[in-house]
mmCIF file with all atom_site columns, C-alpha atoms in Angstrom:
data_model
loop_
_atom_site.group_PDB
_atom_site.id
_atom_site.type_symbol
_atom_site.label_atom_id
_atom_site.label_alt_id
_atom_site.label_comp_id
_atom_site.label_asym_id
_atom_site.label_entity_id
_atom_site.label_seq_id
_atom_site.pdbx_PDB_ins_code
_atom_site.Cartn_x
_atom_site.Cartn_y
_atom_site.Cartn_z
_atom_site.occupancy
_atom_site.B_iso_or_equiv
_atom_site.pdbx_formal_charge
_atom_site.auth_seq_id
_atom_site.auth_comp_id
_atom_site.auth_asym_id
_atom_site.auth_atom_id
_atom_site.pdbx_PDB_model_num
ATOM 1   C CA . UNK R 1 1   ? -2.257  4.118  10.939  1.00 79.00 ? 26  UNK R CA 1
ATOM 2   C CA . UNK R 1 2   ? -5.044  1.893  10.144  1.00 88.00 ? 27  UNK R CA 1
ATOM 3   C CA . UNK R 1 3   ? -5.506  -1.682 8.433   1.00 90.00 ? 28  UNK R CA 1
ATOM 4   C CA . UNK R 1 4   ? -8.117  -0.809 5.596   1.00 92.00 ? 29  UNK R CA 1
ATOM 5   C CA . UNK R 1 5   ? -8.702  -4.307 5.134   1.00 93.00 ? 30  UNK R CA 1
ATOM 6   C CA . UNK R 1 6   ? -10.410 -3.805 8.758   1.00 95.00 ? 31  UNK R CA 1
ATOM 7   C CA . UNK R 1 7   ? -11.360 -0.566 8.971   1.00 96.00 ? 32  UNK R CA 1
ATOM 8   C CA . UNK R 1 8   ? -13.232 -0.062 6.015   1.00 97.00 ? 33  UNK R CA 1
ATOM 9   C CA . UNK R 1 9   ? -16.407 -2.777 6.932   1.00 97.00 ? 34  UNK R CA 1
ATOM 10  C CA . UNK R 1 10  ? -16.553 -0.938 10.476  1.00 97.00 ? 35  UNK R CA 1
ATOM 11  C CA . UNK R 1 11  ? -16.677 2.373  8.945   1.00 97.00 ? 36  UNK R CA 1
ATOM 12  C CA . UNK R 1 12  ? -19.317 1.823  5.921   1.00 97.00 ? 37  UNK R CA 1
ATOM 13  C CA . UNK R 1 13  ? -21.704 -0.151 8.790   1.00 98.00 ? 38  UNK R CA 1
ATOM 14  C CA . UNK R 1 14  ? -21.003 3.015  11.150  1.00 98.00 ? 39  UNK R CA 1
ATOM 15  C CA . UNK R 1 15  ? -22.545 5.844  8.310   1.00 98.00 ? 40  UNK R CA 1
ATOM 16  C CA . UNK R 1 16  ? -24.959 3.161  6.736   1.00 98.00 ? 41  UNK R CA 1
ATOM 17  C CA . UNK R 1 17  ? -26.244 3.442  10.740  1.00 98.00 ? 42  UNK R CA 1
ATOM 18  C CA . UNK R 1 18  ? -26.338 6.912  10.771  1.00 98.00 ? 43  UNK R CA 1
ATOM 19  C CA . UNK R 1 19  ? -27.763 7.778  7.368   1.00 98.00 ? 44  UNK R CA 1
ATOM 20  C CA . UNK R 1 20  ? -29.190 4.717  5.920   1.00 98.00 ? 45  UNK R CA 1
ATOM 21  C CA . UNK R 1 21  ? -31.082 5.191  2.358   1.00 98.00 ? 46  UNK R CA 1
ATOM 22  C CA . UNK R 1 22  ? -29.448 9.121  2.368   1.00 98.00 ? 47  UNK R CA 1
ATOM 23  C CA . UNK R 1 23  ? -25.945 7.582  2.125   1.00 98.00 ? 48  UNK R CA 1
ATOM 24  C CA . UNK R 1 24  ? -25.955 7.403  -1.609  1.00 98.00 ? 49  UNK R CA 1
ATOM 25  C CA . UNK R 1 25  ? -22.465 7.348  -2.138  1.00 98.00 ? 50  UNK R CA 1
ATOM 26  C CA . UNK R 1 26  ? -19.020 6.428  0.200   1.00 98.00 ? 51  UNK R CA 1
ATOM 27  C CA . UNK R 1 27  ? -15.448 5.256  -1.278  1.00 98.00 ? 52  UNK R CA 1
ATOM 28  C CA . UNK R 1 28  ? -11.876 6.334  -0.429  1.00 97.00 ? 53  UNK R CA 1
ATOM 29  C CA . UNK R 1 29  ? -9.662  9.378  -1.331  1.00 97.00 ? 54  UNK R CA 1
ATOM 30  C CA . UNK R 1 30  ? -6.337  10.888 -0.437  1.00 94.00 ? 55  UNK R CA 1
ATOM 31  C CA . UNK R 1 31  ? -2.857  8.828  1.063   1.00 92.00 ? 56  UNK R CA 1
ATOM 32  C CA . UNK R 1 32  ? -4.932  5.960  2.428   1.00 94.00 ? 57  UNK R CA 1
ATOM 33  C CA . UNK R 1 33  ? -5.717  5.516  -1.178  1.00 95.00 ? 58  UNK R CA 1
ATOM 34  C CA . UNK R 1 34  ? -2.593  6.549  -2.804  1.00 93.00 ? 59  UNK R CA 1
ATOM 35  C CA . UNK R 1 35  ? -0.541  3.864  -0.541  1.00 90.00 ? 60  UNK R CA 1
ATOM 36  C CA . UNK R 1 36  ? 1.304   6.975  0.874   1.00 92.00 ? 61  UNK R CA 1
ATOM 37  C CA . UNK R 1 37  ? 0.595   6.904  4.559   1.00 89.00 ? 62  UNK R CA 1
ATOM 38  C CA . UNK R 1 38  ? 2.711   9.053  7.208   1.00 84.00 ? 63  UNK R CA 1
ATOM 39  C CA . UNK R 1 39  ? 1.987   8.507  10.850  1.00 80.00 ? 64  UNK R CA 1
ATOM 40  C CA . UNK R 1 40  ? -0.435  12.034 10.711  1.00 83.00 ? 65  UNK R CA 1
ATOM 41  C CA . UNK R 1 41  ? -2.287  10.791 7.965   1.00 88.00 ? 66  UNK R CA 1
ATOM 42  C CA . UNK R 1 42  ? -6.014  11.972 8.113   1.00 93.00 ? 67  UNK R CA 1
ATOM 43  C CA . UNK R 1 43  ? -8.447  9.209  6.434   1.00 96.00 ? 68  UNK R CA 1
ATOM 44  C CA . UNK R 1 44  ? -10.078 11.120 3.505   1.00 96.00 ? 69  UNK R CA 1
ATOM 45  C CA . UNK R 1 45  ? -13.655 9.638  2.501   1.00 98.00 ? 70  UNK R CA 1
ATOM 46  C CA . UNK R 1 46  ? -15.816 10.788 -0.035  1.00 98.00 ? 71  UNK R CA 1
ATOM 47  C CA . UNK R 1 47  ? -19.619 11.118 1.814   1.00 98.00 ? 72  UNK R CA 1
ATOM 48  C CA . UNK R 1 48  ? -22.242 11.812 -0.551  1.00 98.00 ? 73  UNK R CA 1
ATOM 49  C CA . UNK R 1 49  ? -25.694 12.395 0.943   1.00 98.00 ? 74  UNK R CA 1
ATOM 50  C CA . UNK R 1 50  ? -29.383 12.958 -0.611  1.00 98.00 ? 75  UNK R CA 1
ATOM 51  C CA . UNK R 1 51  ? -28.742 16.531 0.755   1.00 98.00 ? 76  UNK R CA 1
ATOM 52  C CA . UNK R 1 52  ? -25.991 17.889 3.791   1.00 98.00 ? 77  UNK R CA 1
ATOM 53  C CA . UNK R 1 53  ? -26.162 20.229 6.191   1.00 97.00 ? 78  UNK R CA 1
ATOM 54  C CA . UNK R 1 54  ? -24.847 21.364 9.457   1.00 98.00 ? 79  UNK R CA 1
ATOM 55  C CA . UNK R 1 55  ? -26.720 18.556 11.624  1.00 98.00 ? 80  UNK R CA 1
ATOM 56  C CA . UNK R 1 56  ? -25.206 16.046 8.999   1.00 98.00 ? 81  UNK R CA 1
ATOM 57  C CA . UNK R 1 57  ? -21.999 16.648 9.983   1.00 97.00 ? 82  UNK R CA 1
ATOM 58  C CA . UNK R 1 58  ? -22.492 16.228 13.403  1.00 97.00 ? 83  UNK R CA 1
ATOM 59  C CA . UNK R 1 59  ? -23.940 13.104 12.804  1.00 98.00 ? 84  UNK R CA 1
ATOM 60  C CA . UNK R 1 60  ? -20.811 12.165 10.318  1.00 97.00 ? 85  UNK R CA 1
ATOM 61  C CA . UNK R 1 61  ? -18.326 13.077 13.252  1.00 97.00 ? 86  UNK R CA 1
ATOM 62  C CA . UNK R 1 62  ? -20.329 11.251 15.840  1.00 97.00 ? 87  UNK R CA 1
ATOM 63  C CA . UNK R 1 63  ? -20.523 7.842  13.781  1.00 97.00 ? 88  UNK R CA 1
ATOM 64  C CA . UNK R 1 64  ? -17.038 8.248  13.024  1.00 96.00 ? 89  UNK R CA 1
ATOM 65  C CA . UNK R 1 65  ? -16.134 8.508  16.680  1.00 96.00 ? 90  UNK R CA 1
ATOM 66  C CA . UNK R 1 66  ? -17.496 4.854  17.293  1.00 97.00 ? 91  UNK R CA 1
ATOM 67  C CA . UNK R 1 67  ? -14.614 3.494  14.656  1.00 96.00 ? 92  UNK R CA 1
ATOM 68  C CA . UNK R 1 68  ? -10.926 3.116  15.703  1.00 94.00 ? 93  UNK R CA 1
ATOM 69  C CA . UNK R 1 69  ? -9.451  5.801  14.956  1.00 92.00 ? 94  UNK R CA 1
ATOM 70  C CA . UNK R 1 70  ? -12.534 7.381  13.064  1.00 94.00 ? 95  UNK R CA 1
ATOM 71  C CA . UNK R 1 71  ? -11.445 10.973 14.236  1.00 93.00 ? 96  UNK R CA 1
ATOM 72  C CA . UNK R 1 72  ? -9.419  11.367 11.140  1.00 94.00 ? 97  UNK R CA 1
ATOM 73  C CA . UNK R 1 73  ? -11.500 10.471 9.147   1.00 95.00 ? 98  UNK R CA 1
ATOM 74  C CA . UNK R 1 74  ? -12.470 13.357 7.377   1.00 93.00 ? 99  UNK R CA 1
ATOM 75  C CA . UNK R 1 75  ? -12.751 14.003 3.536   1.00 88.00 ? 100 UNK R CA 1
ATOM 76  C CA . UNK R 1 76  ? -15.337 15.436 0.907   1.00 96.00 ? 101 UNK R CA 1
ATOM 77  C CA . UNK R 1 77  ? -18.906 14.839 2.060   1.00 97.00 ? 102 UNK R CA 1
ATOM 78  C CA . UNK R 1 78  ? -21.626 16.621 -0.438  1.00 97.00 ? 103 UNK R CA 1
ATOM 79  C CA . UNK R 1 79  ? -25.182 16.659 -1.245  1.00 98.00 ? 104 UNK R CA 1
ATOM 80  C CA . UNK R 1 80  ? -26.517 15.267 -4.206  1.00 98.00 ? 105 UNK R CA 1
ATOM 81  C CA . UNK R 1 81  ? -27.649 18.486 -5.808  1.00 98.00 ? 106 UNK R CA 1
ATOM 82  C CA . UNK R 1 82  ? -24.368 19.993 -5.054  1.00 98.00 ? 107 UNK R CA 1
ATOM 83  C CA . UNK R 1 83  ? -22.098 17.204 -6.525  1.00 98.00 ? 108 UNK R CA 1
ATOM 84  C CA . UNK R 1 84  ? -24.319 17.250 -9.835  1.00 98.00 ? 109 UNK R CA 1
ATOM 85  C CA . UNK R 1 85  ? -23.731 21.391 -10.328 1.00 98.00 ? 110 UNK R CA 1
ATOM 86  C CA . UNK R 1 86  ? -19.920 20.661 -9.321  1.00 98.00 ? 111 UNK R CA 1
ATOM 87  C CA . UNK R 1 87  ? -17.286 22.509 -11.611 1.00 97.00 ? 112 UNK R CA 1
ATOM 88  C CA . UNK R 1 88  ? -16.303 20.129 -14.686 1.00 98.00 ? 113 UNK R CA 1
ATOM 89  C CA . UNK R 1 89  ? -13.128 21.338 -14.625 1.00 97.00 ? 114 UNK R CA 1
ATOM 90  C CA . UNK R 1 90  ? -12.289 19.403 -11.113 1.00 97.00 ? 115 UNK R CA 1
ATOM 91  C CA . UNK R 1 91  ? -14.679 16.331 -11.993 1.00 98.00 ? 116 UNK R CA 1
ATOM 92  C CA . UNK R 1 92  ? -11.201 14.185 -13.474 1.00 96.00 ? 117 UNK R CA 1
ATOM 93  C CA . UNK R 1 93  ? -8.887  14.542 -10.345 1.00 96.00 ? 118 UNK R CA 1
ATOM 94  C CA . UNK R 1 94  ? -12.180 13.826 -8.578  1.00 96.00 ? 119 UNK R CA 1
ATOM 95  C CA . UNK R 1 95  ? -13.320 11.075 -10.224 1.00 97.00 ? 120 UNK R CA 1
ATOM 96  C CA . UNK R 1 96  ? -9.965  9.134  -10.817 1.00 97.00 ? 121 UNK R CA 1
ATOM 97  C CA . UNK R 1 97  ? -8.849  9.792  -7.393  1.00 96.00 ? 122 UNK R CA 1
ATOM 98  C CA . UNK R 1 98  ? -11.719 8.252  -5.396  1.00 97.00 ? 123 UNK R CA 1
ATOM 99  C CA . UNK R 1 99  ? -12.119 3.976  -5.118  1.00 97.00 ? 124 UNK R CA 1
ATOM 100 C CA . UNK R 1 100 ? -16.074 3.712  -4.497  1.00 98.00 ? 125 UNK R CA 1
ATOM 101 C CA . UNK R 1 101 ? -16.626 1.693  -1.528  1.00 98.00 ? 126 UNK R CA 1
ATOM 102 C CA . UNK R 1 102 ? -20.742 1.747  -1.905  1.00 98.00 ? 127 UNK R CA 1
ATOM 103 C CA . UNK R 1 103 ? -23.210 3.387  -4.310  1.00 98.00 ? 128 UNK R CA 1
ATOM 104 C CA . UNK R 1 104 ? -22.674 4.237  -7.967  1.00 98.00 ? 129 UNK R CA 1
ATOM 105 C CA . UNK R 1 105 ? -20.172 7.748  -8.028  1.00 98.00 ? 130 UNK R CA 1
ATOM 106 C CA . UNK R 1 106 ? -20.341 8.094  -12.288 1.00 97.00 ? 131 UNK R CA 1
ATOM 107 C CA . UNK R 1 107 ? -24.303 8.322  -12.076 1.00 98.00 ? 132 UNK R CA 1
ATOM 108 C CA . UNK R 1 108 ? -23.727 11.170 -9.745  1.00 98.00 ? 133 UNK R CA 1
ATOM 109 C CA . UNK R 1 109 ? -21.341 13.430 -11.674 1.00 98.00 ? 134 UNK R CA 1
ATOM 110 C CA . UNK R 1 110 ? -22.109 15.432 -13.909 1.00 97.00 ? 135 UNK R CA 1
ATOM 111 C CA . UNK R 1 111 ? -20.992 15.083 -17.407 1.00 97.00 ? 136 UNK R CA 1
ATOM 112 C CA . UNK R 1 112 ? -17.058 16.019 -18.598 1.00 97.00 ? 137 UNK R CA 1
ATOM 113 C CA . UNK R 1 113 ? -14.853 16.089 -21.391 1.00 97.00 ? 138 UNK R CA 1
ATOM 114 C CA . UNK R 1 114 ? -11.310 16.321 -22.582 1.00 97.00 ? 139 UNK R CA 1
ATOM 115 C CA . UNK R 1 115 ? -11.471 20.522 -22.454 1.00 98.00 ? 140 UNK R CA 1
ATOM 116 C CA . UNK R 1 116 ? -12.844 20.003 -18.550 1.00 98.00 ? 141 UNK R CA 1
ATOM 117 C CA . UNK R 1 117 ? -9.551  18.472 -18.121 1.00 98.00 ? 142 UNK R CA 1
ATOM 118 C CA . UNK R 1 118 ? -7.105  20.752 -19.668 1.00 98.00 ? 143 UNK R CA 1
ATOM 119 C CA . UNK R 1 119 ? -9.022  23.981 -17.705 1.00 98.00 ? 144 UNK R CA 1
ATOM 120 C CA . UNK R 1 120 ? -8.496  21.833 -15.063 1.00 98.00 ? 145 UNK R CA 1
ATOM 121 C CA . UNK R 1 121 ? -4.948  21.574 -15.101 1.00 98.00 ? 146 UNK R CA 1
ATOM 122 C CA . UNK R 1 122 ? -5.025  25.328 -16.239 1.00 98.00 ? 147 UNK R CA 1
ATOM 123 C CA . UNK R 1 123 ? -6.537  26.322 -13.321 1.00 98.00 ? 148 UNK R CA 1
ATOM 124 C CA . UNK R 1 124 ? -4.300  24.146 -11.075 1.00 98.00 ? 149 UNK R CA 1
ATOM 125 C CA . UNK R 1 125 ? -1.253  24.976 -12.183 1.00 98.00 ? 150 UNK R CA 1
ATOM 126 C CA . UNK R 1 126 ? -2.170  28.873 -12.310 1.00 98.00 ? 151 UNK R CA 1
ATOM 127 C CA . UNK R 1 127 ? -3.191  28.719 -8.614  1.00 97.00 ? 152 UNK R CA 1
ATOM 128 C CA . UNK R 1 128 ? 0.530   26.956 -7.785  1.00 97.00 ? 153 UNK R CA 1
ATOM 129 C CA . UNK R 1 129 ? 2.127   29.818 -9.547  1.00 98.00 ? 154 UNK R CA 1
ATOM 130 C CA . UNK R 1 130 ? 0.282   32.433 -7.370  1.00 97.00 ? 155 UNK R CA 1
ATOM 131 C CA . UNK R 1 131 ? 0.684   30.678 -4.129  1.00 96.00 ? 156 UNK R CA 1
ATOM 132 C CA . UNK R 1 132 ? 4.506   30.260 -4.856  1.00 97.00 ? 157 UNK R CA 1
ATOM 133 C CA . UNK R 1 133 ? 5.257   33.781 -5.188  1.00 97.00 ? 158 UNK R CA 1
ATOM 134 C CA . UNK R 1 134 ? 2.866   34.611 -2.541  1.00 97.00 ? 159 UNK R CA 1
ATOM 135 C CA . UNK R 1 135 ? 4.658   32.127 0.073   1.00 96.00 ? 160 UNK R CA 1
ATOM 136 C CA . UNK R 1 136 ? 8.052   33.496 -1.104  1.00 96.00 ? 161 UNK R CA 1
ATOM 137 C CA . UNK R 1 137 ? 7.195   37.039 -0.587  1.00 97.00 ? 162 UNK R CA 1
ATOM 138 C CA . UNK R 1 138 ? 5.059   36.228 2.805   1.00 96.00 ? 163 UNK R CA 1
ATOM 139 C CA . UNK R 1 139 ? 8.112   33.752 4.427   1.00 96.00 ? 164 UNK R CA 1
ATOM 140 C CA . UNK R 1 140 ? 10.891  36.607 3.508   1.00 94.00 ? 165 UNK R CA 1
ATOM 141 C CA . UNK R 1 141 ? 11.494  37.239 7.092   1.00 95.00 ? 166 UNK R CA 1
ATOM 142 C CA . UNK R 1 142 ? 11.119  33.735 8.900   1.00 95.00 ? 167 UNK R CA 1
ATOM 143 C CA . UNK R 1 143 ? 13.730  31.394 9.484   1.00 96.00 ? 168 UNK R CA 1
ATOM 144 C CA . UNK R 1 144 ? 15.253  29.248 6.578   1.00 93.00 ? 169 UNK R CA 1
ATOM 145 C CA . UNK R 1 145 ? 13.460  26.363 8.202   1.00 94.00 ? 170 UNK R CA 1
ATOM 146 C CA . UNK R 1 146 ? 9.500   27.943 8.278   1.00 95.00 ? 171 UNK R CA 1
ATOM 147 C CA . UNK R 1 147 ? 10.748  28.703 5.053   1.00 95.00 ? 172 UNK R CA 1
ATOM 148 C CA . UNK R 1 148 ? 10.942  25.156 3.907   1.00 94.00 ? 173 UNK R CA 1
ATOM 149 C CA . UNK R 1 149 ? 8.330   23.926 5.603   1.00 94.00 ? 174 UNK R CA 1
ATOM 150 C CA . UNK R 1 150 ? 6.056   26.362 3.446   1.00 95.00 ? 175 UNK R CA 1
ATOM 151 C CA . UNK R 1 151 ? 8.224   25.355 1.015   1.00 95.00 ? 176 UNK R CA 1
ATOM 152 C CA . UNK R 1 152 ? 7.169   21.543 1.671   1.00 94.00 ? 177 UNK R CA 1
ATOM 153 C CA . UNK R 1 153 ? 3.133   22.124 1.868   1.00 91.00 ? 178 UNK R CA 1
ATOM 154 C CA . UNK R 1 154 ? 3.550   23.746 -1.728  1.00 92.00 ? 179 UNK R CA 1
ATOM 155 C CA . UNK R 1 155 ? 5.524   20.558 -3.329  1.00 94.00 ? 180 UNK R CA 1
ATOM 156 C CA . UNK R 1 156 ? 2.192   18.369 -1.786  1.00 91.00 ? 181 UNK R CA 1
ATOM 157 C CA . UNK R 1 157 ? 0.154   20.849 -3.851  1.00 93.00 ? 182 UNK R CA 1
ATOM 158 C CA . UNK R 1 158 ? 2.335   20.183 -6.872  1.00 97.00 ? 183 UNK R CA 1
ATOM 159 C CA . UNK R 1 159 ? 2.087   16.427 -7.463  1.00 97.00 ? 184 UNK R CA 1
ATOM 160 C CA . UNK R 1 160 ? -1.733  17.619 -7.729  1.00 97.00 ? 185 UNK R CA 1
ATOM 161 C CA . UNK R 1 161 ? -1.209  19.658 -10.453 1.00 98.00 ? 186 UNK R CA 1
ATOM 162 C CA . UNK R 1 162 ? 1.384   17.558 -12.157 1.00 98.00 ? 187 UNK R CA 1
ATOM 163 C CA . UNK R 1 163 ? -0.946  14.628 -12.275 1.00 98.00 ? 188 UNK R CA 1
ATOM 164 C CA . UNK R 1 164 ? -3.219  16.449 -13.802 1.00 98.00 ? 189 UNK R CA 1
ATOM 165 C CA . UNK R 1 165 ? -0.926  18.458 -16.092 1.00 98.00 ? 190 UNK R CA 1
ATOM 166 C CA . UNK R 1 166 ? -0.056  15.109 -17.374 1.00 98.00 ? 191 UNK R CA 1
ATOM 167 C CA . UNK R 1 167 ? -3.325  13.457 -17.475 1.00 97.00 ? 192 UNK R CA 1
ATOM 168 C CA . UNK R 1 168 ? -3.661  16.439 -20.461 1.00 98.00 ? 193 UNK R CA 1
ATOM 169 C CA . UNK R 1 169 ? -0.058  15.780 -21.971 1.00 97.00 ? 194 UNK R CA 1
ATOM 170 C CA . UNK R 1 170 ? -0.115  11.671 -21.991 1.00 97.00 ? 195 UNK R CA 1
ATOM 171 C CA . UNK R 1 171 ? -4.009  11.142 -21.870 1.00 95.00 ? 196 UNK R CA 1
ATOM 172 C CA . UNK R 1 172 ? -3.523  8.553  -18.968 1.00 95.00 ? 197 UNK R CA 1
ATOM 173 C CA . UNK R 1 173 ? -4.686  9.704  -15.067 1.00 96.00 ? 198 UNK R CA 1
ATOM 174 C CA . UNK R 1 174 ? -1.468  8.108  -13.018 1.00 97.00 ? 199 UNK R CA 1
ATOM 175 C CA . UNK R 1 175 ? -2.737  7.885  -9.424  1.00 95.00 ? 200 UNK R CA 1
ATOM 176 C CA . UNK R 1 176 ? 0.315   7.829  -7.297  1.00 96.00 ? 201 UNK R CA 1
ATOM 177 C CA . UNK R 1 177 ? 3.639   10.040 -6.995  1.00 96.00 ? 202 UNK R CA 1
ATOM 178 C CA . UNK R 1 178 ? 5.765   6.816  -7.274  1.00 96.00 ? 203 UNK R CA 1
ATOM 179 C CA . UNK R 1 179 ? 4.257   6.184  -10.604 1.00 97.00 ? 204 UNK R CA 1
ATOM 180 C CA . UNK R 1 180 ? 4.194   9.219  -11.502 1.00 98.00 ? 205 UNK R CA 1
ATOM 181 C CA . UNK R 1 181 ? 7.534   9.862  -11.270 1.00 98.00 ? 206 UNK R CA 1
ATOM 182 C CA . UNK R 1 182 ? 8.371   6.645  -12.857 1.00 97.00 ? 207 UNK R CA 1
ATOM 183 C CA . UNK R 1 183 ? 6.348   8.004  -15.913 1.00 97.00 ? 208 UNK R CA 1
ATOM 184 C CA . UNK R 1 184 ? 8.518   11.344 -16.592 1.00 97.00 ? 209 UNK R CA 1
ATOM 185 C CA . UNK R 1 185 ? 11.434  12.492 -19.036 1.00 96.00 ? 210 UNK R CA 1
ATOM 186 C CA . UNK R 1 186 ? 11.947  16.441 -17.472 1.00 97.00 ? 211 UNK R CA 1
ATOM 187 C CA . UNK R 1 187 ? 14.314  16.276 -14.861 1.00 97.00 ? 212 UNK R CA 1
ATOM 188 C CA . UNK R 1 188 ? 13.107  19.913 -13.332 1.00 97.00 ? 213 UNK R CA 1
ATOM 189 C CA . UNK R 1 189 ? 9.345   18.075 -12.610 1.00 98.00 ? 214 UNK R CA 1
ATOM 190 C CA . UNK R 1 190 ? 11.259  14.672 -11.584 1.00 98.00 ? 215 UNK R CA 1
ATOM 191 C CA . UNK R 1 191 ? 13.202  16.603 -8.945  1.00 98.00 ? 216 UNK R CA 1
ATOM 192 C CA . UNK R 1 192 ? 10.450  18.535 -7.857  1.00 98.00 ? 217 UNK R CA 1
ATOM 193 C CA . UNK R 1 193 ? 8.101   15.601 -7.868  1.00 98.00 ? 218 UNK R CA 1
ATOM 194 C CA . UNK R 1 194 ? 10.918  13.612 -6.033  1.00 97.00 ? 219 UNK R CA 1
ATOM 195 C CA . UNK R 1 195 ? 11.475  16.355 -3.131  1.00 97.00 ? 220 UNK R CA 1
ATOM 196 C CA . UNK R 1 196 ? 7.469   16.051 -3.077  1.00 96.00 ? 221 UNK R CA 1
ATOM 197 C CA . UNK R 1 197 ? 7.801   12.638 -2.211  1.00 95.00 ? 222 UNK R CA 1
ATOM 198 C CA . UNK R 1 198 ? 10.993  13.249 0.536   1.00 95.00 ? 223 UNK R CA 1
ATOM 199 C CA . UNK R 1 199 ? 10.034  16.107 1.726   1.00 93.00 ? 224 UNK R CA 1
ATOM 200 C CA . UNK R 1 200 ? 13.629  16.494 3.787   1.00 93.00 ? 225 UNK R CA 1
ATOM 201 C CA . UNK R 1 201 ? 15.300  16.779 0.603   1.00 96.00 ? 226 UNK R CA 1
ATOM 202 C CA . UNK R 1 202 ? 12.927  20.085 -0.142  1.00 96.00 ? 227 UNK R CA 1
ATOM 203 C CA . UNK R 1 203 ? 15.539  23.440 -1.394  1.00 95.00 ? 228 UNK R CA 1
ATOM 204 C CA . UNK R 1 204 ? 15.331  26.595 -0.936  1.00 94.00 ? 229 UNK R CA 1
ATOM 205 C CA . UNK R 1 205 ? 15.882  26.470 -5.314  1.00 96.00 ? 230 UNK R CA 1
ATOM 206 C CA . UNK R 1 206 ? 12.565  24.932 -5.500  1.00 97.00 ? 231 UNK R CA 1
ATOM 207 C CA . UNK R 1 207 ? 10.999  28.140 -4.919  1.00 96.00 ? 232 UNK R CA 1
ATOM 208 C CA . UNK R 1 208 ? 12.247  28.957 -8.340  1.00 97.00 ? 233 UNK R CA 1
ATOM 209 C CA . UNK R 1 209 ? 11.913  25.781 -10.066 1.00 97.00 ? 234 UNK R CA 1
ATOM 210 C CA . UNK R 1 210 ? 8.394   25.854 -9.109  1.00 97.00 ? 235 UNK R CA 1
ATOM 211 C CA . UNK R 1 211 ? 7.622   29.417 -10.317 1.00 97.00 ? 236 UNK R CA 1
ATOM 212 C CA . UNK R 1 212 ? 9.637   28.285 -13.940 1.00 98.00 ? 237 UNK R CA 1
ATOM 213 C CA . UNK R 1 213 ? 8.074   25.444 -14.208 1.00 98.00 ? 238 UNK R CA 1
ATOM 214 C CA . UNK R 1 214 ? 4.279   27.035 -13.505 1.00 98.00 ? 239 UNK R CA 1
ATOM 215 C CA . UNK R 1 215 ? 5.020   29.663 -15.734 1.00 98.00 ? 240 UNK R CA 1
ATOM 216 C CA . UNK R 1 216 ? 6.022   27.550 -18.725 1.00 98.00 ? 241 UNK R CA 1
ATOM 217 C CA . UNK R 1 217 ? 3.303   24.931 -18.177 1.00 98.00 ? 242 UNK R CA 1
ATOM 218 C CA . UNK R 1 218 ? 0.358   27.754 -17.993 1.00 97.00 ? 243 UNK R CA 1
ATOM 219 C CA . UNK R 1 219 ? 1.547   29.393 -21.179 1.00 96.00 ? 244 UNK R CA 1
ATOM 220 C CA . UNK R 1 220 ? 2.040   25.903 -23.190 1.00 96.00 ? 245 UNK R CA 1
ATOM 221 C CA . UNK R 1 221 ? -1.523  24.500 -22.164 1.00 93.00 ? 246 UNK R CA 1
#
């Protein structure tokens, strides 16, 4: 784990070095941001360049190497070009979950609205639904452990569409599964959110809360 407070001047001075006037854009994403470090946290920046490609990367991972702990640093890193033809439908999550650390993110995006968001969450919540009966069918024959821990990666993916489920239902973009929870009335999503957030508590019932509760949300939004 890192001290942001320290890292982050080390690691903007490391890609201002490597890309200089092309870094047009750098802030912060993911746990780091959300306050919900584990000890195999990656470090999830958001790189946007005048243009990427292959040789950009290399230099990325090679400035990141002279940071502590810069190889997990990983994250979204873009071009320009590509950011401004991005899907609208992704641009809210995107957007609200990124802190800017240098450049201007809003004149980069392309422009969004209310029905972005809601196809958004549409889309999110329908690709949860197909990867939970896909991992149920696929895990059949494993161990009732590998079958939680599939069980676990899916909860991550469903604070992810719950924030943004209720970013459509409430109007307000909560950042945080803490807060998030703190913020709802059904007790199906708080246990699911909660088992997101304590992974250990995970059931092997969750497989169909998580199905019930995708189906209902996709045919109510």
């Amino acid at each position: 784990m890192i001290d942001l407070g320290e890292w982050k001047p080390l690691a903007m001075a490391a890609l201002r070095e490597a890309f200089g006037e092309r870094l047009l854009c750098m802030g912060l994403q993911g746990s780091y941001l959300r306050g919900e470090v584990r000890s195999d946290s990656d470090i999830d920046l958001l790189v946007v360049l005048d243009h990427v490609d292959l040789t950009d990367l290399d230099h990325f991972h090679e400035a990141m190497r002279t940071v502590p702990e810069g190889d997990k640093a990983v994250g979204f890193t873009c071009g320009r070009d590509e950011l401004a033809a991005w899907p609208a439908y992704e641009l809210a999550q995107f957007e609200h979950g990124t802190q800017v650390w240098h450049g201007n993110l809003c004149a980069l995006l392309p422009a969004y609205g209310p029905a972005d968001v809601r196809l958004g969450a549409r889309v999110s919540v329908a690709n949860l639904y197909h990867m939970t009966n896909h991992t149920y069918l696929t895990t059949r024959e494993l161990s009732a452990d590998a079958r939680l821990d599939a069980l676990r990666a899916m909860l991550k993916g469903f604070f992810f569409s719950l924030q943004i489920v209720h970013a459509v239902r409430a109007g307000v973009f909560v950042p945080t599964k803490c807060e998030l929870l703190a913020a709802l009335d059904d007790s199906s999503e708080r246990m699911l959110l909660a088992h997101s957030i304590d992974p250990s508590e995970a059931r092997e019932e969750d497989y169909s809360a998580l199905q019930q509760w995708c189906s209902a949300v996709m045919r109510s939004l």
